PDB file of C-alpha atoms in Angstrom:
ATOM      1  CA  TYR D   3      47.350 -12.582 -24.953  1.00 48.00           C
ATOM      2  CA  PRO D   4      44.692 -11.061 -23.108  1.00 60.00           C
ATOM      3  CA  TYR D   5      42.910 -12.829 -20.332  1.00 69.00           C
ATOM      4  CA  ALA D   6      39.228 -13.155 -21.913  1.00 73.00           C
ATOM      5  CA  PRO D   7      37.385 -13.600 -18.825  1.00 75.00           C
ATOM      6  CA  TYR D   8      38.640 -10.340 -17.568  1.00 74.00           C
ATOM      7  CA  VAL D   9      37.442  -9.123 -21.214  1.00 73.00           C
ATOM      8  CA  LEU D  10      34.364 -10.277 -20.479  1.00 75.00           C
ATOM      9  CA  HIS D  11      33.767  -8.894 -17.444  1.00 73.00           C
ATOM     10  CA  GLY D  12      35.481  -5.561 -18.127  1.00 73.00           C
ATOM     11  CA  LEU D  13      38.170  -5.686 -15.628  1.00 71.00           C
ATOM     12  CA  PRO D  14      41.242  -3.529 -15.903  1.00 61.00           C
ATOM     13  CA  GLY D  15      44.188  -5.449 -16.533  1.00 56.00           C
ATOM     14  CA  ALA D  16      42.608  -7.509 -19.541  1.00 54.00           C
ATOM     15  CA  TRP D  17      44.652  -6.056 -22.220  1.00 48.00           C
ATOM     16  CA  ASP D  18      47.782  -5.207 -20.147  1.00 52.00           C
ATOM     17  CA  PRO D  19      50.501  -7.798 -20.639  1.00 47.00           C
ATOM     18  CA  GLN D  20      52.069  -6.908 -17.335  1.00 49.00           C
ATOM     19  CA  PRO D  21      50.029  -9.554 -15.181  1.00 47.00           C
ATOM     20  CA  PHE D  22      51.353 -12.409 -17.255  1.00 44.00           C
ATOM     21  CA  ASP D  23      54.417 -14.524 -16.602  1.00 46.00           C
ATOM     22  CA  ASP D  24      56.008 -14.269 -20.117  1.00 43.00           C
ATOM     23  CA  PRO D  25      57.388 -11.408 -20.670  1.00 38.00           C
ATOM     24  CA  PHE D  26      57.109 -12.021 -24.567  1.00 36.00           C
ATOM     25  CA  GLU D  27      53.312 -11.381 -24.415  1.00 40.00           C
ATOM     26  CA  ALA D  28      54.204  -7.482 -24.068  1.00 38.00           C
ATOM     27  CA  LEU D  29      55.749  -7.695 -27.683  1.00 35.00           C
ATOM     28  CA  LEU D  30      52.473  -9.101 -28.987  1.00 41.00           C
ATOM     29  CA  GLY D  31      50.946  -6.014 -29.903  1.00 44.00           C
ATOM     30  CA  ILE D  32      47.743  -6.301 -28.033  1.00 45.00           C
ATOM     31  CA  GLU D  33      44.819  -3.502 -29.137  1.00 53.00           C
ATOM     32  CA  GLU D  34      42.323  -2.224 -26.943  1.00 57.00           C
ATOM     33  CA  PRO D  35      38.861  -3.353 -27.356  1.00 56.00           C
ATOM     34  CA  GLU D  36      36.980  -1.670 -30.560  1.00 63.00           C
ATOM     35  CA  PRO D  37      34.504   0.812 -29.313  1.00 69.00           C
ATOM     36  CA  GLY D  38      30.450  -0.196 -29.654  1.00 69.00           C
ATOM     37  CA  ARG D  39      31.572  -4.186 -29.294  1.00 68.00           C
ATOM     38  CA  SER D  40      30.339  -5.960 -26.686  1.00 72.00           C
ATOM     39  CA  LEU D  41      32.331  -7.540 -24.006  1.00 75.00           C
ATOM     40  CA  HIS D  42      31.107 -10.691 -24.718  1.00 77.00           C
ATOM     41  CA  ASP D  43      32.589 -10.343 -28.275  1.00 83.00           C
ATOM     42  CA  ASP D  44      35.516  -8.741 -27.556  1.00 81.00           C
ATOM     43  CA  ALA D  45      36.438 -11.487 -24.909  1.00 83.00           C
ATOM     44  CA  VAL D  46      35.812 -14.383 -27.553  1.00 88.00           C
ATOM     45  CA  ALA D  47      37.530 -12.313 -30.137  1.00 87.00           C
ATOM     46  CA  SER D  48      40.614 -12.001 -28.301  1.00 85.00           C
ATOM     47  CA  GLU D  49      40.792 -16.057 -27.516  1.00 90.00           C
ATOM     48  CA  ARG D  50      40.088 -16.409 -30.934  1.00 92.00           C
ATOM     49  CA  LYS D  51      42.858 -14.158 -32.283  1.00 89.00           C
ATOM     50  CA  TYR D  52      45.545 -14.781 -29.286  1.00 87.00           C
ATOM     51  CA  GLN D  53      45.251 -18.400 -28.129  1.00 90.00           C
ATOM     52  CA  LEU D  54      43.241 -20.415 -30.430  1.00 95.00           C
ATOM     53  CA  PRO D  55      45.465 -20.791 -33.704  1.00 94.00           C
ATOM     54  CA  GLU D  56      48.418 -22.280 -31.694  1.00 94.00           C
ATOM     55  CA  LEU D  57      45.839 -24.697 -30.455  1.00 96.00           C
ATOM     56  CA  VAL D  58      44.619 -25.503 -33.894  1.00 97.00           C
ATOM     57  CA  GLU D  59      48.064 -26.507 -35.049  1.00 96.00           C
ATOM     58  CA  ILE D  60      48.662 -29.001 -32.502  1.00 96.00           C
ATOM     59  CA  LEU D  61      44.888 -30.431 -32.629  1.00 97.00           C
ATOM     60  CA  GLU D  62      45.423 -31.012 -36.299  1.00 95.00           C
ATOM     61  CA  ASP D  63      48.557 -32.518 -35.880  1.00 93.00           C
ATOM     62  CA  MET D  64      47.234 -34.856 -32.974  1.00 92.00           C
ATOM     63  CA  GLU D  65      44.242 -35.773 -35.562  1.00 91.00           C
ATOM     64  CA  LYS D  66      46.314 -36.583 -38.083  1.00 91.00           C
ATOM     65  CA  ARG D  67      47.937 -38.858 -35.716  1.00 87.00           C
ATOM     66  CA  TRP D  68      44.921 -40.378 -34.719  1.00 87.00           C
ATOM     67  CA  ARG D  69      43.340 -40.878 -38.024  1.00 88.00           C
ATOM     68  CA  SER D  70      46.679 -42.867 -39.029  1.00 88.00           C
ATOM     69  CA  GLY D  71      45.721 -45.564 -36.701  1.00 83.00           C
ATOM     70  CA  ALA D  72      49.114 -44.990 -34.824  1.00 75.00           C
ATOM     71  CA  HIS D  73      47.530 -44.026 -31.831  1.00 76.00           C
ATOM     72  CA  ALA D  74      44.890 -45.408 -29.846  1.00 79.00           C
ATOM     73  CA  ALA D  75      44.738 -42.637 -26.742  1.00 88.00           C
ATOM     74  CA  CYS D  76      45.967 -39.064 -26.758  1.00 91.00           C
ATOM     75  CA  PHE D  77      46.047 -36.495 -23.900  1.00 95.00           C
ATOM     76  CA  LEU D  78      46.248 -32.712 -24.011  1.00 97.00           C
ATOM     77  CA  THR D  79      47.060 -30.937 -21.059  1.00 97.00           C
ATOM     78  CA  GLY D  80      48.648 -27.853 -19.568  1.00 94.00           C
ATOM     79  CA  ASP D  81      47.432 -24.316 -18.764  1.00 92.00           C
ATOM     80  CA  PHE D  82      45.588 -22.841 -21.502  1.00 91.00           C
ATOM     81  CA  ASN D  83      44.814 -19.321 -20.222  1.00 87.00           C
ATOM     82  CA  ALA D  84      41.203 -19.763 -21.187  1.00 89.00           C
ATOM     83  CA  ALA D  85      37.950 -20.931 -20.086  1.00 91.00           C
ATOM     84  CA  SER D  86      36.128 -23.502 -20.457  1.00 95.00           C
ATOM     85  CA  HIS D  87      32.737 -23.319 -22.397  1.00 94.00           C
ATOM     86  CA  LEU D  88      31.498 -26.402 -20.335  1.00 95.00           C
ATOM     87  CA  ASP D  89      31.751 -23.731 -17.580  1.00 93.00           C
ATOM     88  CA  TYR D  90      29.530 -21.117 -19.109  1.00 89.00           C
ATOM     89  CA  PRO D  91      26.179 -22.636 -20.144  1.00 89.00           C
ATOM     90  CA  MET D  92      24.810 -19.252 -20.841  1.00 88.00           C
ATOM     91  CA  GLY D  93      27.906 -18.307 -22.958  1.00 84.00           C
ATOM     92  CA  PRO D  94      30.186 -17.509 -24.230  1.00 87.00           C
ATOM     93  CA  LYS D  95      31.374 -20.521 -26.039  1.00 90.00           C
ATOM     94  CA  TRP D  96      34.762 -20.399 -25.458  1.00 93.00           C
ATOM     95  CA  PRO D  97      36.756 -20.645 -28.404  1.00 95.00           C
ATOM     96  CA  CYS D  98      39.675 -23.014 -27.048  1.00 96.00           C
ATOM     97  CA  SER D  99      37.829 -25.824 -25.084  1.00 97.00           C
ATOM     98  CA  ALA D 100      35.142 -25.434 -27.787  1.00 97.00           C
ATOM     99  CA  GLU D 101      37.771 -26.479 -30.509  1.00 97.00           C
ATOM    100  CA  CYS D 102      38.999 -29.609 -28.237  1.00 98.00           C
ATOM    101  CA  ALA D 103      35.578 -30.967 -27.913  1.00 97.00           C
ATOM    102  CA  ALA D 104      35.421 -30.744 -31.451  1.00 97.00           C
ATOM    103  CA  HIS D 105      38.161 -32.618 -31.797  1.00 96.00           C
ATOM    104  CA  GLY D 106      36.643 -35.404 -29.849  1.00 95.00           C
ATOM    105  CA  LEU D 107      39.075 -34.614 -26.864  1.00 97.00           C
ATOM    106  CA  VAL D 108      36.832 -34.839 -23.313  1.00 97.00           C
ATOM    107  CA  ASP D 109      37.923 -32.610 -20.284  1.00 98.00           C
ATOM    108  CA  SER D 110      38.857 -35.005 -17.964  1.00 98.00           C
ATOM    109  CA  PHE D 111      37.575 -32.779 -14.714  1.00 98.00           C
ATOM    110  CA  ALA D 112      34.148 -31.925 -16.389  1.00 97.00           C
ATOM    111  CA  VAL D 113      33.287 -35.716 -16.981  1.00 98.00           C
ATOM    112  CA  ALA D 114      34.292 -36.648 -13.850  1.00 98.00           C
ATOM    113  CA  THR D 115      32.269 -33.974 -12.275  1.00 97.00           C
ATOM    114  CA  GLN D 116      29.221 -35.405 -14.241  1.00 96.00           C
ATOM    115  CA  LYS D 117      29.692 -39.051 -13.100  1.00 97.00           C
ATOM    116  CA  GLY D 118      30.024 -37.499  -9.654  1.00 97.00           C
ATOM    117  CA  LYS D 119      33.783 -38.367  -9.088  1.00 97.00           C
ATOM    118  CA  SER D 120      35.180 -34.682  -8.810  1.00 96.00           C
ATOM    119  CA  GLU D 121      37.162 -33.355  -6.124  1.00 94.00           C
ATOM    120  CA  GLY D 122      38.778 -30.279  -4.860  1.00 90.00           C
ATOM    121  CA  HIS D 123      38.399 -26.400  -5.397  1.00 90.00           C
ATOM    122  CA  SER D 124      36.297 -26.120  -8.970  1.00 92.00           C
ATOM    123  CA  LYS D 125      38.452 -23.681 -10.128  1.00 93.00           C
ATOM    124  CA  THR D 126      42.543 -23.635 -10.719  1.00 94.00           C
ATOM    125  CA  TRP D 127      43.175 -20.137 -10.816  1.00 90.00           C
ATOM    126  CA  ALA D 128      44.213 -18.591  -8.859  1.00 89.00           C
ATOM    127  CA  ALA D 129      45.088 -20.924  -6.147  1.00 90.00           C
ATOM    128  CA  LYS D 130      45.420 -18.326  -3.392  1.00 88.00           C
ATOM    129  CA  GLU D 131      42.768 -15.726  -2.932  1.00 85.00           C
ATOM    130  CA  CYS D 132      45.314 -13.171  -3.092  1.00 87.00           C
ATOM    131  CA  GLN D 133      47.152 -14.037  -6.549  1.00 87.00           C
ATOM    132  CA  GLU D 134      43.589 -12.865  -8.019  1.00 85.00           C
ATOM    133  CA  PRO D 135      43.259  -9.247  -7.475  1.00 83.00           C
ATOM    134  CA  HIS D 136      39.527  -9.305  -9.497  1.00 81.00           C
ATOM    135  CA  GLY D 137      38.448 -12.040  -7.488  1.00 83.00           C
ATOM    136  CA  LEU D 138      37.941 -13.484 -10.931  1.00 84.00           C
ATOM    137  CA  HIS D 139      38.525 -17.174 -10.296  1.00 88.00           C
ATOM    138  CA  ASP D 140      38.282 -19.619 -13.247  1.00 91.00           C
ATOM    139  CA  ARG D 141      39.174 -23.249 -14.271  1.00 94.00           C
ATOM    140  CA  ILE D 142      41.782 -22.730 -17.180  1.00 93.00           C
ATOM    141  CA  ASP D 143      44.139 -25.727 -16.666  1.00 95.00           C
ATOM    142  CA  PHE D 144      43.116 -28.983 -17.937  1.00 97.00           C
ATOM    143  CA  VAL D 145      43.568 -32.765 -18.993  1.00 98.00           C
ATOM    144  CA  TYR D 146      41.957 -33.326 -22.068  1.00 98.00           C
ATOM    145  CA  CYS D 147      41.943 -37.082 -23.342  1.00 97.00           C
ATOM    146  CA  LYS D 148      40.917 -39.005 -26.437  1.00 94.00           C
ATOM    147  CA  GLY D 149      40.022 -42.909 -26.437  1.00 91.00           C
ATOM    148  CA  LEU D 150      40.295 -43.191 -22.789  1.00 94.00           C
ATOM    149  CA  GLU D 151      37.799 -43.662 -19.932  1.00 96.00           C
ATOM    150  CA  VAL D 152      37.742 -40.990 -17.208  1.00 97.00           C
ATOM    151  CA  GLN D 153      37.728 -42.444 -13.641  1.00 97.00           C
ATOM    152  CA  TRP D 154      38.161 -39.304 -11.269  1.00 98.00           C
ATOM    153  CA  SER D 155      39.799 -36.039 -11.354  1.00 98.00           C
ATOM    154  CA  MET D 156      40.639 -33.373  -8.638  1.00 97.00           C
ATOM    155  CA  HIS D 157      42.173 -30.164  -8.498  1.00 96.00           C
ATOM    156  CA  LEU D 158      45.255 -29.870  -5.827  1.00 95.00           C
ATOM    157  CA  ASP D 159      46.619 -27.111  -3.945  1.00 93.00           C
ATOM    158  CA  GLU D 160      48.077 -26.869  -0.338  1.00 91.00           C
ATOM    159  CA  THR D 161      44.829 -27.159   1.256  1.00 91.00           C
ATOM    160  CA  ASN D 162      44.755 -31.451   0.160  1.00 92.00           C
ATOM    161  CA  SER D 163      47.931 -32.106  -1.446  1.00 92.00           C
ATOM    162  CA  GLY D 164      50.088 -32.575   1.483  1.00 91.00           C
ATOM    163  CA  VAL D 165      52.422 -30.005   0.073  1.00 92.00           C
ATOM    164  CA  THR D 166      52.251 -27.097   2.780  1.00 88.00           C
ATOM    165  CA  THR D 167      53.555 -24.427   0.671  1.00 90.00           C
ATOM    166  CA  TRP D 168      51.861 -24.737  -2.723  1.00 90.00           C
ATOM    167  CA  PRO D 169      54.515 -23.599  -5.296  1.00 91.00           C
ATOM    168  CA  SER D 170      51.993 -22.389  -8.230  1.00 91.00           C
ATOM    169  CA  ASP D 171      49.309 -19.595  -8.816  1.00 89.00           C
ATOM    170  CA  HIS D 172      47.636 -22.609 -10.146  1.00 92.00           C
ATOM    171  CA  ARG D 173      45.796 -25.519  -8.851  1.00 94.00           C
ATOM    172  CA  ALA D 174      46.990 -29.055 -10.458  1.00 95.00           C
ATOM    173  CA  VAL D 175      44.684 -31.239 -11.973  1.00 96.00           C
ATOM    174  CA  LEU D 176      45.019 -34.765 -11.165  1.00 96.00           C
ATOM    175  CA  SER D 177      43.140 -37.426 -13.243  1.00 97.00           C
ATOM    176  CA  SER D 178      42.875 -41.088 -12.978  1.00 97.00           C
ATOM    177  CA  ILE D 179      42.055 -42.080 -16.668  1.00 97.00           C
ATOM    178  CA  HIS D 180      41.597 -45.814 -17.728  1.00 95.00           C
ATOM    179  CA  TYR D 181      42.981 -47.300 -20.900  1.00 90.00           C
ATOM    180  CA  SER D 182      41.259 -50.566 -22.237  1.00 80.00           C
ATOM    181  CA  SER D 183      42.298 -51.914 -25.632  1.00 67.00           C
ATOM    182  CA  ALA D 184      38.719 -53.914 -25.712  1.00 49.00           C
ATOM    183  CA  THR D 185      37.040 -50.196 -25.826  1.00 48.00           C
ATOM    184  CA  GLN D 186      39.086 -49.085 -28.978  1.00 48.00           C
TER     185      GLN D 186
END
């Protein structure tokens, strides 16, 4: 799927599946943006079309389990290949992160940052300057949670993890989360 921040900035490769890890992405039939549409509209539309449907399925399943009372807390973590609307106060409102928030999930790094309890580089992509050819670094890896209290969060790479040769093109997200049944 296209990387929406590339689309937003009109960067080459935004619609090219070549830069991505999964060869399956080349089979998706990605179209070029429509003439006359803004880059903002195309960026949001690409995320809504290619990434949001699968995420909504997961969120709806989580919501059913949450409402059943069987689960007092939950996590949703990973590389979303989608930016956070919390990092773009002037827009766009990125659909994936906005949908997570609409389902009551909180972004642990954003909460920790608001509390003054975050550490490390603010972006997770890319871990090294040379891995991002356009210089467009973003926060696309997340630890979302619900029914839990965020204590602190940090992004790890070879500069602060003790791992001298960082094995990934993304920084890791490490969050300390507190669960208290009394808060439920």
